[in-house]
Coordinates of C-alpha atoms in Angstrom, one line a residue:
X1 CA 32.3 -22.9 1.9
X2 CA 29.4 -24.1 0.4
X3 CA 31.1 -23.8 -3.0
X4 CA 33.6 -25.9 -1.6
X5 CA 31.5 -28.5 0.0
X6 CA 29.3 -28.8 -3.4
X7 CA 32.9 -28.9 -5.3
X8 CA 34.5 -31.9 -2.8
X9 CA 30.8 -33.6 -3.2
X10 CA 30.9 -33.5 -7.4
X11 CA 34.8 -34.8 -7.4
X12 CA 34.1 -37.9 -4.9
X13 CA 33.9 -41.3 -6.0
X14 CA 30.3 -41.5 -4.9
X15 CA 28.1 -42.8 -6.9
X16 CA 26.0 -40.4 -8.8
X17 CA 23.0 -41.3 -6.9
X18 CA 24.4 -40.9 -3.6
X19 CA 26.1 -37.3 -4.9
X20 CA 22.3 -36.5 -5.8
X21 CA 21.3 -37.3 -2.4
X22 CA 23.8 -35.7 -0.7
X23 CA 23.1 -32.5 -2.8
X24 CA 19.3 -32.9 -2.1
X25 CA 19.1 -33.1 1.7
X26 CA 21.8 -30.5 2.0
X27 CA 19.9 -28.1 -0.2
X28 CA 16.3 -29.0 -0.5
X29 CA 15.4 -26.0 2.4
X30 CA 17.1 -23.6 0.3
X31 CA 15.5 -25.0 -2.8
X32 CA 11.8 -24.8 -1.5
X33 CA 12.0 -21.8 0.5
X34 CA 13.0 -20.3 -3.9
X35 CA 10.3 -22.5 -4.6
X36 CA 7.9 -20.8 -1.9
X37 CA 9.1 -17.3 -2.4
X38 CA 8.2 -17.6 -6.6
X39 CA 5.2 -19.1 -5.8
X40 CA 4.1 -16.4 -3.8
X41 CA 5.3 -14.1 -6.1
X42 CA 3.2 -15.0 -9.1
X43 CA 0.3 -15.6 -7.2
X44 CA 0.5 -11.8 -5.2
X45 CA 0.9 -10.8 -9.1
X46 CA -2.0 -12.6 -10.3
X47 CA -4.2 -11.0 -7.6
X48 CA -2.9 -7.9 -8.5
X49 CA -4.4 -8.0 -12.0
X50 CA -7.2 -9.5 -10.9
X51 CA -8.4 -7.3 -8.5
X52 CA -11.8 -5.6 -9.9
X53 CA -11.2 -1.6 -10.3
X54 CA -14.0 -0.3 -8.5
X55 CA -15.4 3.3 -9.4
X56 CA -17.8 3.8 -6.2
X57 CA -18.0 1.8 -3.2
X58 CA -21.1 1.8 -1.0
X59 CA -20.2 -0.1 2.6
X60 CA -23.4 -1.0 4.7
X61 CA -23.3 -1.8 8.5
X62 CA -26.8 -3.9 8.9
X63 CA -28.8 -6.3 8.9
X64 CA -28.0 -10.0 7.2
X65 CA -28.4 -10.2 3.4
X66 CA -28.0 -12.6 0.7
X67 CA -25.7 -12.1 -2.5
X68 CA -28.6 -11.8 -4.6
X69 CA -29.8 -8.8 -2.4
X70 CA -26.1 -7.0 -3.0
X71 CA -25.9 -7.9 -7.1
X72 CA -29.7 -5.9 -7.3
X73 CA -28.2 -3.1 -5.2
X74 CA -25.3 -3.0 -6.8
X75 CA -27.1 -3.1 -10.0
X76 CA -29.5 -0.6 -9.4
X77 CA -26.7 1.9 -8.3
X78 CA -25.0 1.6 -11.9
X79 CA -28.2 2.6 -13.3
X80 CA -28.1 5.3 -11.0
X81 CA -25.1 6.6 -11.8
X82 CA -25.2 5.4 -15.3
X83 CA -20.9 5.7 -16.3
X84 CA -20.4 5.6 -19.4
X85 CA -16.7 6.6 -18.5
X86 CA -15.8 4.6 -16.5
X87 CA -15.4 0.8 -16.7
X88 CA -14.9 -0.2 -12.9
X89 CA -17.4 -2.1 -10.9
X90 CA -20.3 0.0 -8.6
X91 CA -20.4 -2.0 -5.6
X92 CA -22.9 -2.2 -2.7
X93 CA -21.3 -4.8 0.2
X94 CA -23.2 -5.4 3.2
X95 CA -21.1 -6.4 6.4
X96 CA -23.3 -7.8 9.2
X97 CA -23.0 -5.9 12.3
X98 CA -21.7 -7.9 15.0
X99 CA -18.9 -10.3 13.9
X100 CA -18.4 -8.7 11.3
X101 CA -17.8 -5.0 12.4
X102 CA -14.1 -5.9 12.5
X103 CA -13.9 -6.5 8.9
X104 CA -16.2 -3.0 8.0
X105 CA -13.9 -0.7 9.8
X106 CA -11.1 -2.6 7.9
X107 CA -11.9 -1.6 5.0
X108 CA -13.2 1.8 6.0
X109 CA -9.6 2.3 7.5
X110 CA -8.2 1.4 4.1
X111 CA -10.4 3.9 2.1
X112 CA -12.5 1.1 0.2
X113 CA -15.6 3.2 1.2
X114 CA -17.3 6.4 -0.3
X115 CA -20.4 6.1 1.0
X116 CA -21.7 4.5 4.6
X117 CA -24.4 3.2 6.2
X118 CA -24.9 2.4 9.6
X119 CA -27.6 1.9 12.4
X120 CA -28.4 4.6 14.7
X121 CA -26.2 2.4 17.5
X122 CA -23.3 2.6 15.4
X123 CA -23.5 6.3 14.8
X124 CA -24.1 7.1 18.1
X125 CA -20.6 4.6 18.5
X126 CA -18.3 5.8 16.7
X127 CA -19.4 8.8 13.9
X128 CA -17.7 12.5 14.3
X129 CA -16.5 15.4 12.4
X130 CA -13.1 14.0 12.9
X131 CA -13.7 10.9 10.6
X132 CA -16.7 12.0 8.8
X133 CA -17.3 14.5 6.6
X134 CA -19.4 17.8 7.1
X135 CA -22.4 18.3 4.6
X136 CA -24.5 20.8 3.8
X137 CA -28.0 19.5 2.6
X138 CA -30.6 21.2 0.8
X139 CA -33.7 19.7 0.1
X140 CA -34.2 17.0 2.8
X141 CA -36.7 17.9 6.5
X142 CA -34.0 19.1 9.2
X143 CA -35.7 15.8 11.4
X144 CA -33.6 13.8 8.8
X145 CA -30.6 15.4 9.2
X146 CA -27.8 13.6 11.7
X147 CA -25.5 16.5 13.7
X148 CA -22.5 15.8 15.7
X149 CA -23.5 16.9 19.6
X150 CA -20.6 18.9 20.2
X151 CA -20.5 21.1 17.9
X152 CA -23.9 21.1 16.0
X153 CA -22.6 19.5 12.6
X154 CA -24.6 17.6 9.7
X155 CA -22.4 14.2 9.1
X156 CA -25.6 12.4 8.8
X157 CA -28.7 11.5 6.5
X158 CA -31.6 9.3 7.2
X159 CA -31.4 6.5 4.5
X160 CA -35.3 6.9 4.0
X161 CA -35.2 10.3 2.9
X162 CA -32.8 9.0 -0.2
X163 CA -35.1 6.9 -2.5
X164 CA -32.3 4.7 -3.8
X165 CA -32.2 3.8 -0.1
X166 CA -35.6 3.6 0.6
X167 CA -36.1 1.5 -2.0
X168 CA -34.3 -1.6 -0.7
X169 CA -35.1 -3.2 2.4
X170 CA -32.0 -3.8 3.4
X171 CA -31.0 0.1 3.2
X172 CA -34.0 1.9 4.8
X173 CA -34.3 3.1 8.4
X174 CA -30.2 3.3 8.4
X175 CA -27.7 6.7 8.7
X176 CA -25.7 7.8 5.3
X177 CA -22.3 9.2 6.4
X178 CA -19.4 10.6 3.7
X179 CA -16.0 9.2 5.3
X180 CA -13.0 11.4 4.9
X181 CA -11.1 9.7 3.4
X182 CA -13.2 8.8 0.5
X183 CA -11.4 9.8 -3.0
X184 CA -14.4 10.3 -4.4
X185 CA -16.7 13.0 -3.4
X186 CA -17.3 14.3 -6.9
X187 CA -19.4 10.7 -7.6
X188 CA -21.2 11.1 -4.3
X189 CA -22.3 14.8 -5.0
X190 CA -23.5 13.1 -8.3
X191 CA -25.3 10.2 -6.6
X192 CA -27.2 12.8 -4.8
X193 CA -28.1 14.9 -7.4
X194 CA -29.4 12.0 -9.4
X195 CA -32.0 11.9 -7.1
X196 CA -33.1 15.5 -6.5
X197 CA -30.7 16.5 -3.5
X198 CA -28.3 19.3 -3.3
X199 CA -25.4 17.9 -1.2
X200 CA -21.9 20.1 -0.5
X201 CA -19.2 18.2 1.1
X202 CA -17.5 21.1 3.9
X203 CA -13.6 19.8 3.4
X204 CA -11.7 21.2 7.0
X205 CA -8.9 23.1 5.8

């Protein structure tokens, strides 16, 4: 029907200007929809190719911090892990507790974090052996280890007992956790080994 209507308009005795005006009025929403879809497709394609590759990501739910402090943390992390064969970024992102918590947990659910740092309140509220890996840790005193009360399994480590974290004010006095959905456990083990800490991650069957 649309083709017939267009044919009738084009074959009418109206001026070209009138024909163009009619066709525009009739088809403008179709054209705008097509243009919008094309623009969105281009935008998401660009975002996909410009998205930085991340080889290791530490997520901190803690105090307010500055961009400069996060850059220092990320640079020190890269220097510690020394990933010569990796081209991706080493990231440490700090999300302020409170209003920013929703974003933090969304990224956690999306498996964007490989290691977490949270305060004791957050640890008590959400950390358990269902969402966090059970750890076997040597070279750290038991007083610096945090367990799940129900089954006495170790899932957390006092950040001050980890040299990299204790050297930065932003990451001191928190609890380190390994999320179960992380795909970079070997890198986490290396992170601790570089600091003289033997860590084993116990995966549940």
